[in-house]
Backbone as a printed PyTorch tensor [residue, N CA C, xyz], in Angstrom:
tensor([[[  6.4910,  34.6620, -45.4550],
         [  5.2660,  35.3930, -45.7470],
         [  4.2390,  35.2140, -44.6290]],

        [[  4.1940,  34.0110, -44.0510],
         [  3.2490,  33.7570, -42.9670],
         [  3.5150,  34.6640, -41.7820]],

        [[  4.7720,  34.8870, -41.4700],
         [  5.1280,  35.7220, -40.3230],
         [  4.7040,  37.1680, -40.5800]],

        [[  4.8580,  37.6380, -41.8030],
         [  4.4510,  39.0040, -42.1390],
         [  2.9480,  39.1660, -41.9570]],

        [[  2.1840,  38.2000, -42.4240],
         [  0.7280,  38.2410, -42.2700],
         [  0.3660,  38.2110, -40.7950]],

        [[  1.0250,  37.3280, -40.0510],
         [  0.7870,  37.2070, -38.6120],
         [  1.0540,  38.5290, -37.8930]],

        [[  2.1690,  39.1590, -38.1780],
         [  2.5320,  40.4270, -37.5360],
         [  1.5500,  41.5250, -37.9230]],

        [[  1.1770,  41.5830, -39.1850],
         [  0.2420,  42.6090, -39.6480],
         [ -1.1040,  42.4810, -38.9490]],

        [[ -1.6480,  41.2850, -38.9110],
         [ -2.9590,  41.0710, -38.2980],
         [ -2.9100,  41.3630, -36.8050]],

        [[ -1.9070,  40.8430, -36.1160],
         [ -1.8360,  41.0540, -34.6730],
         [ -1.5890,  42.5180, -34.3300]],

        [[ -0.7870,  43.2200, -35.1330],
         [ -0.5420,  44.6380, -34.8390],
         [ -1.7970,  45.4730, -35.0840]],

        [[ -2.5610,  45.1510, -36.1090],
         [ -3.8150,  45.8760, -36.3470],
         [ -4.8080,  45.6300, -35.2160]],

        [[ -4.9110,  44.3880, -34.7770],
         [ -5.8070,  44.0900, -33.6600],
         [ -5.3660,  44.8170, -32.3950]],

        [[ -4.0750,  44.8890, -32.1530],
         [ -3.5770,  45.5760, -30.9600],
         [ -3.7570,  47.0810, -31.0650]],

        [[ -3.5380,  47.6320, -32.2310],
         [ -3.6020,  49.0790, -32.4000],
         [ -5.0260,  49.6030, -32.2370]],

        [[ -5.9880,  48.8900, -32.7910],
         [ -7.3610,  49.3790, -32.8110],
         [ -8.2280,  48.8130, -31.6940]],

        [[ -7.6750,  48.0160, -30.7840],
         [ -8.5430,  47.3220, -29.8430],
         [ -9.3030,  48.2370, -28.8940]],

        [[ -8.8230,  49.4340, -28.6190],
         [ -9.6010,  50.3310, -27.7580],
         [-10.8320,  50.8780, -28.4810]],

        [[-10.8220,  50.8300, -29.8140],
         [-11.9850,  51.2750, -30.5790],
         [-13.0880,  50.2150, -30.6030]],

        [[-12.7590,  49.0250, -30.1580],
         [-13.7150,  47.9250, -30.2080],
         [-14.6590,  47.8910, -29.0160]],

        [[-14.5950,  48.8640, -28.1260],
         [-15.4000,  48.8200, -26.9020],
         [-16.8910,  48.8550, -27.1840]],

        [[-17.3090,  49.4930, -28.2440],
         [-18.7380,  49.6290, -28.5400],
         [-19.2510,  48.5780, -29.5240]],

        [[-18.4160,  47.6420, -29.8790],
         [-18.8430,  46.6300, -30.8440],
         [-19.7700,  45.6070, -30.2020]],

        [[-20.6210,  45.0400, -31.0230],
         [-21.5260,  43.9910, -30.5440],
         [-20.7580,  42.7020, -30.3070]],

        [[-21.3950,  41.7720, -29.6120],
         [-20.7580,  40.4790, -29.3450],
         [-20.4660,  39.7530, -30.6590]],

        [[-21.3440,  39.8860, -31.6330],
         [-21.1390,  39.2440, -32.9330],
         [-19.8690,  39.7750, -33.6050]],

        [[-19.6770,  41.0850, -33.5610],
         [-18.4830,  41.6740, -34.1750],
         [-17.2210,  41.2550, -33.4290]],

        [[-17.3070,  41.2170, -32.0920],
         [-16.1500,  40.7720, -31.3140],
         [-15.8230,  39.3090, -31.6030]],

        [[-16.8610,  38.5050, -31.7850],
         [-16.6380,  37.0950, -32.1250],
         [-15.9400,  36.9510, -33.4790]],

        [[-16.3150,  37.8040, -34.4340],
         [-15.6650,  37.7720, -35.7490],
         [-14.1920,  38.1630, -35.6370]],

        [[-13.9120,  39.1590, -34.8080],
         [-12.5140,  39.5460, -34.5900],
         [-11.7480,  38.4370, -33.8720]],

        [[-12.4380,  37.7060, -32.9940],
         [-11.7880,  36.5990, -32.3060],
         [-11.4050,  35.5030, -33.2920]],

        [[-12.2360,  35.2840, -34.2950],
         [-11.9220,  34.3050, -35.3420],
         [-10.6600,  34.7300, -36.0880]],

        [[-10.5440,  36.0230, -36.3660],
         [ -9.3460,  36.5360, -37.0510],
         [ -8.1210,  36.3270, -36.1720]],

        [[ -8.2550,  36.6490, -34.8740],
         [ -7.1190,  36.4630, -33.9650],
         [ -6.7500,  34.9810, -33.8530]],

        [[ -7.7370,  34.1170, -33.7940],
         [ -7.4660,  32.6800, -33.7080],
         [ -6.6960,  32.2000, -34.9380]],

        [[ -7.0960,  32.6760, -36.1040],
         [ -6.3920,  32.2980, -37.3310],
         [ -4.9630,  32.8400, -37.3140]],

        [[ -4.7980,  34.0720, -36.8120],
         [ -3.4550,  34.6560, -36.7260],
         [ -2.5840,  33.8830, -35.7460]],

        [[ -3.1800,  33.3290, -34.7010],
         [ -2.4190,  32.5430, -33.7320],
         [ -2.0140,  31.1850, -34.3020]],

        [[ -2.8470,  30.6260, -35.1480],
         [ -2.5640,  29.3020, -35.7150],
         [ -1.5440,  29.3650, -36.8480]],

        [[ -1.4310,  30.5250, -37.4690],
         [ -0.5490,  30.6590, -38.6300],
         [  0.9180,  30.3710, -38.3200]],

        [[  1.5500,  31.0580, -37.3540],
         [  2.9850,  30.8120, -37.1310],
         [  3.2810,  29.4670, -36.4700]],

        [[  2.2990,  28.9280, -35.7630],
         [  2.5250,  27.6420, -35.0890],
         [  2.1820,  26.4590, -35.9830]],

        [[  1.6330,  26.7520, -37.1560],
         [  1.2200,  25.7120, -38.1100],
         [  0.2920,  24.6780, -37.4780]],

        [[ -0.6020,  25.1840, -36.6510],
         [ -1.5760,  24.3140, -35.9850],
         [ -2.6900,  23.9540, -36.9490]],

        [[ -3.3180,  22.8320, -36.6590],
         [ -4.4110,  22.3970, -37.5270],
         [ -5.6500,  23.2580, -37.2880]],

        [[ -6.5540,  23.1710, -38.2020],
         [ -7.7860,  23.9410, -38.1380],
         [ -8.6110,  23.5800, -36.9060]],

        [[ -8.4940,  22.3380, -36.4400],
         [ -9.3260,  21.8590, -35.3450],
         [ -8.6320,  21.8920, -33.9850]],

        [[ -7.4110,  22.3640, -33.9320],
         [ -6.7100,  22.4030, -32.6400],
         [ -7.2620,  23.5370, -31.7760]],

        [[ -7.1930,  23.3160, -30.4550],
         [ -7.6640,  24.3380, -29.5150],
         [ -6.7840,  25.5760, -29.6130]],

        [[ -7.4220,  26.7310, -29.5730],
         [ -6.6860,  27.9700, -29.7370],
         [ -6.2140,  28.5590, -28.4040]],

        [[ -6.8620,  28.2270, -27.3070],
         [ -6.4940,  28.8040, -26.0040],
         [ -5.0320,  28.5140, -25.6520]],

        [[ -4.5400,  27.2850, -25.7880],
         [ -3.1150,  27.0650, -25.5050],
         [ -2.1940,  27.8750, -26.4270]],

        [[ -2.6220,  28.0890, -27.6640],
         [ -1.8230,  28.9010, -28.5860],
         [ -1.7760,  30.3580, -28.1290]],

        [[ -2.9400,  30.8820, -27.7340],
         [ -2.9850,  32.2630, -27.2510],
         [ -2.1200,  32.4270, -26.0050]],

        [[ -2.1570,  31.4390, -25.1370],
         [ -1.3340,  31.4920, -23.9180],
         [  0.1480,  31.4600, -24.2810]],

        [[  0.5190,  30.5990, -25.1960],
         [  1.9360,  30.5000, -25.5780],
         [  2.4320,  31.7760, -26.2670]],

        [[  1.5310,  32.4770, -26.9610],
         [  1.8910,  33.7350, -27.6200],
         [  1.7500,  34.9400, -26.6850]],

        [[  1.2600,  34.7000, -25.4760],
         [  1.0110,  35.7630, -24.4910],
         [ -0.0180,  36.7590, -25.0120]],

        [[ -1.0610,  36.2310, -25.6260],
         [ -2.1350,  37.0560, -26.1630],
         [ -3.3900,  36.8640, -25.3220]],

        [[ -4.1020,  37.9350, -25.0980],
         [ -5.4160,  37.8560, -24.4750],
         [ -6.4650,  37.6900, -25.5650]],

        [[ -7.5730,  37.0090, -25.2630],
         [ -8.6850,  37.0060, -26.2180],
         [ -9.1730,  38.4420, -26.4480]],

        [[ -9.7760,  38.6910, -27.5930],
         [-10.1740,  40.0370, -28.0100],
         [-10.9890,  40.7570, -26.9440]],

        [[-11.9660,  40.0840, -26.3770],
         [-12.8320,  40.7140, -25.3710],
         [-11.9960,  41.2650, -24.2150]],

        [[-11.0300,  40.4810, -23.7560],
         [-10.2120,  40.8980, -22.6250],
         [ -9.1480,  41.9090, -23.0390]],

        [[ -8.7000,  41.8340, -24.2860],
         [ -7.7610,  42.8360, -24.8000],
         [ -8.3920,  44.2230, -24.7670]],

        [[ -9.6390,  44.2940, -25.1880],
         [-10.3610,  45.5610, -25.2090],
         [-10.5130,  46.0990, -23.7940]],

        [[-10.9390,  45.2380, -22.8810],
         [-11.1060,  45.6600, -21.4930],
         [ -9.7770,  46.1000, -20.8920]],

        [[ -8.7200,  45.3700, -21.1870],
         [ -7.3970,  45.7140, -20.6650],
         [ -6.9440,  47.0770, -21.1770]],

        [[ -7.1500,  47.3360, -22.4670],
         [ -6.7250,  48.6040, -23.0580],
         [ -7.4640,  49.7780, -22.4130]],

        [[ -8.7620,  49.6160, -22.1940],
         [ -9.5480,  50.6780, -21.5550],
         [ -9.0530,  50.9060, -20.1290]],

        [[ -8.7640,  49.8410, -19.4180],
         [ -8.2610,  49.9790, -18.0480],
         [ -6.8950,  50.6560, -18.0200]],

        [[ -6.0310,  50.3390, -18.9730],
         [ -4.7080,  50.9780, -19.0290],
         [ -4.8540,  52.4680, -19.3170]],

        [[ -5.7310,  52.8290, -20.2720],
         [ -5.9640,  54.2460, -20.5530],
         [ -6.4870,  54.9710, -19.3190]],

        [[ -7.4310,  54.3360, -18.6250],
         [ -7.9910,  54.9380, -17.4180],
         [ -6.9140,  55.1460, -16.3690]],

        [[ -6.0690,  54.1490, -16.1850],
         [ -4.9930,  54.2650, -15.2120],
         [ -4.0470,  55.4040, -15.5680]],

        [[ -3.6920,  55.5120, -16.8440],
         [ -2.7680,  56.5690, -17.2700],
         [ -3.3610,  57.9640, -17.0620]],

        [[ -4.6490,  58.0910, -17.3490],
         [ -5.3030,  59.3880, -17.1420],
         [ -5.3220,  59.7310, -15.6610]],

        [[ -5.6560,  58.7550, -14.8290],
         [ -5.6850,  59.0150, -13.3880],
         [ -4.2930,  59.3260, -12.8680]],

        [[ -3.2930,  58.6180, -13.3420],
         [ -1.9220,  58.8750, -12.8990],
         [ -1.4790,  60.2640, -13.3310]],

        [[ -1.8430,  60.6620, -14.5540],
         [ -1.4840,  61.9900, -15.0420],
         [ -2.1890,  63.0580, -14.2160]],

        [[ -3.4660,  62.8320, -13.9290],
         [ -4.2290,  63.7970, -13.1380],
         [ -3.6240,  63.9430, -11.7490]],

        [[ -3.2810,  62.8080, -11.1450],
         [ -2.6580,  62.8710,  -9.8220],
         [ -1.3070,  63.5540,  -9.9000]],

        [[ -0.5850,  63.3090, -10.9710],
         [  0.7030,  63.9690, -11.1530],
         [  0.5410,  65.4730, -11.2890]],

        [[ -0.4630,  65.8980, -12.0600],
         [ -0.7290,  67.3310, -12.2080],
         [ -1.1390,  67.9420, -10.8750]],

        [[ -1.9460,  67.1950, -10.1300],
         [ -2.3560,  67.6930,  -8.8330],
         [ -1.1520,  67.8270,  -7.9150]],

        [[ -0.2600,  66.8600,  -7.9620],
         [  0.9490,  66.9230,  -7.1450],
         [  1.7960,  68.1230,  -7.5500]],

        [[  1.8700,  68.3950,  -8.8460],
         [  2.6100,  69.5540,  -9.3340],
         [  1.9730,  70.8420,  -8.8190]],

        [[  0.6520,  70.9360,  -8.8710],
         [ -0.0400,  72.1320,  -8.3980],
         [  0.1890,  72.3520,  -6.9090]],

        [[  0.1910,  71.2800,  -6.1450],
         [  0.4440,  71.3920,  -4.7080],
         [  1.8670,  71.8760,  -4.4740]],

        [[  2.8020,  71.3210,  -5.2020],
         [  4.2010,  71.7210,  -5.0280],
         [  4.4180,  73.1740,  -5.4300]],

        [[  3.7950,  73.6070,  -6.5220],
         [  3.9320,  74.9920,  -6.9580],
         [  3.3800,  75.9400,  -5.8970]],

        [[  2.2150,  75.6190,  -5.3490],
         [  1.6520,  76.5090,  -4.3250],
         [  2.5220,  76.5420,  -3.0780]],

        [[  3.1160,  75.4240,  -2.7040],
         [  4.0260,  75.4170,  -1.5470],
         [  5.2530,  76.2860,  -1.8230]],

        [[  5.8140,  76.1380,  -3.0070],
         [  6.9750,  76.9510,  -3.3600],
         [  6.6080,  78.4400,  -3.4210]],

        [[  5.4550,  78.7400,  -4.0160],
         [  5.0140,  80.1310,  -4.1150],
         [  4.8540,  80.7500,  -2.7240]],

        [[  4.2430,  79.9910,  -1.8240],
         [  4.0150,  80.4970,  -0.4750],
         [  5.3010,  80.6070,   0.3410]],

        [[  6.3330,  79.9250,  -0.0660],
         [  7.5970,  79.9920,   0.6680],
         [  8.5120,  81.1170,   0.1800]],

        [[  8.0760,  81.8620,  -0.8270],
         [  8.8860,  82.9780,  -1.3240],
         [  9.0070,  84.0530,  -0.2350]],

        [[ 10.1240,  84.7770,  -0.2060],
         [ 10.3130,  85.8190,   0.8080],
         [  9.2870,  86.9520,   0.6490]],

        [[  8.9690,  87.6180,   1.7530],
         [  7.9270,  88.6530,   1.7420],
         [  8.2960,  89.8390,   0.8650]],

        [[  9.5870,  90.1680,   0.7530],
         [  9.9630,  91.3020,  -0.1090],
         [  9.6500,  91.0090,  -1.5780]],

        [[  9.6650,  89.7350,  -1.9680],
         [  9.2690,  89.3800,  -3.3260],
         [  7.7970,  89.6970,  -3.5330]],

        [[  6.9770,  89.4050,  -2.5550],
         [  5.5490,  89.6750,  -2.6370],
         [  5.2880,  91.1680,  -2.8270]],

        [[  6.0050,  91.9680,  -2.0710],
         [  5.8060,  93.4280,  -2.1580],
         [  6.1940,  93.9250,  -3.5470]],

        [[  7.3360,  93.4860,  -4.0450],
         [  7.7900,  93.9110,  -5.3750],
         [  6.8340,  93.4190,  -6.4610]],

        [[  6.3820,  92.1760,  -6.3400],
         [  5.4800,  91.6080,  -7.3450],
         [  4.1410,  92.3400,  -7.3410]],

        [[  3.6410,  92.6760,  -6.1640],
         [  2.3670,  93.3820,  -6.0600],
         [  2.4780,  94.7630,  -6.6980]],

        [[  3.5900,  95.4670,  -6.4430],
         [  3.7700,  96.7970,  -7.0340],
         [  3.9240,  96.7300,  -8.5560]],

        [[  4.5950,  95.7080,  -9.0370],
         [  4.7750,  95.6150, -10.4930],
         [  3.4570,  95.2850, -11.1770]],

        [[  2.5690,  94.5610, -10.5390],
         [  1.2750,  94.2230, -11.1140],
         [  0.3240,  95.4150, -11.1100]],

        [[  0.4440,  96.2920, -10.1140],
         [ -0.4540,  97.4370, -10.0360],
         [ -0.0520,  98.5570, -10.9960]],

        [[  1.1580,  98.5360, -11.4930],
         [  1.6240,  99.6010, -12.3940],
         [  1.1510,  99.3970, -13.7970]]])
C-alpha cells in the first residue's frame, strides 16, 4: 500500500509541476513537504532524517527545480519544433524552386483558368 501511495503522489507532482510556476513560495514549500513525505515513505526513513539524500537516491529534484526544469523542457521542445518547421519550409522552397520550368508554365496556366 505504501508503494501505491508513493507512486500516486509522485506521479501527481510530476504531472502538474508545470502548473506550479505561478505559485507562491508558501505553496511551493507545502508541496515540498508532500514530496518529502513521499520520499520517506518507500525508504521507511524516520521523520527527522534529512530528505536531500533521499531525493538524490530517488533521482528526484526538489519541487522548485522540478518546475523550472519542466518549463525549460517545454521551451526547448517549442524551439526545436519551430526550428524543425523552419527547416521544413526552407526545404520545401528549395524543392519548389528546383522544379523544371515546364511545370511552372503548366501550373501557371492551370491557376489562371
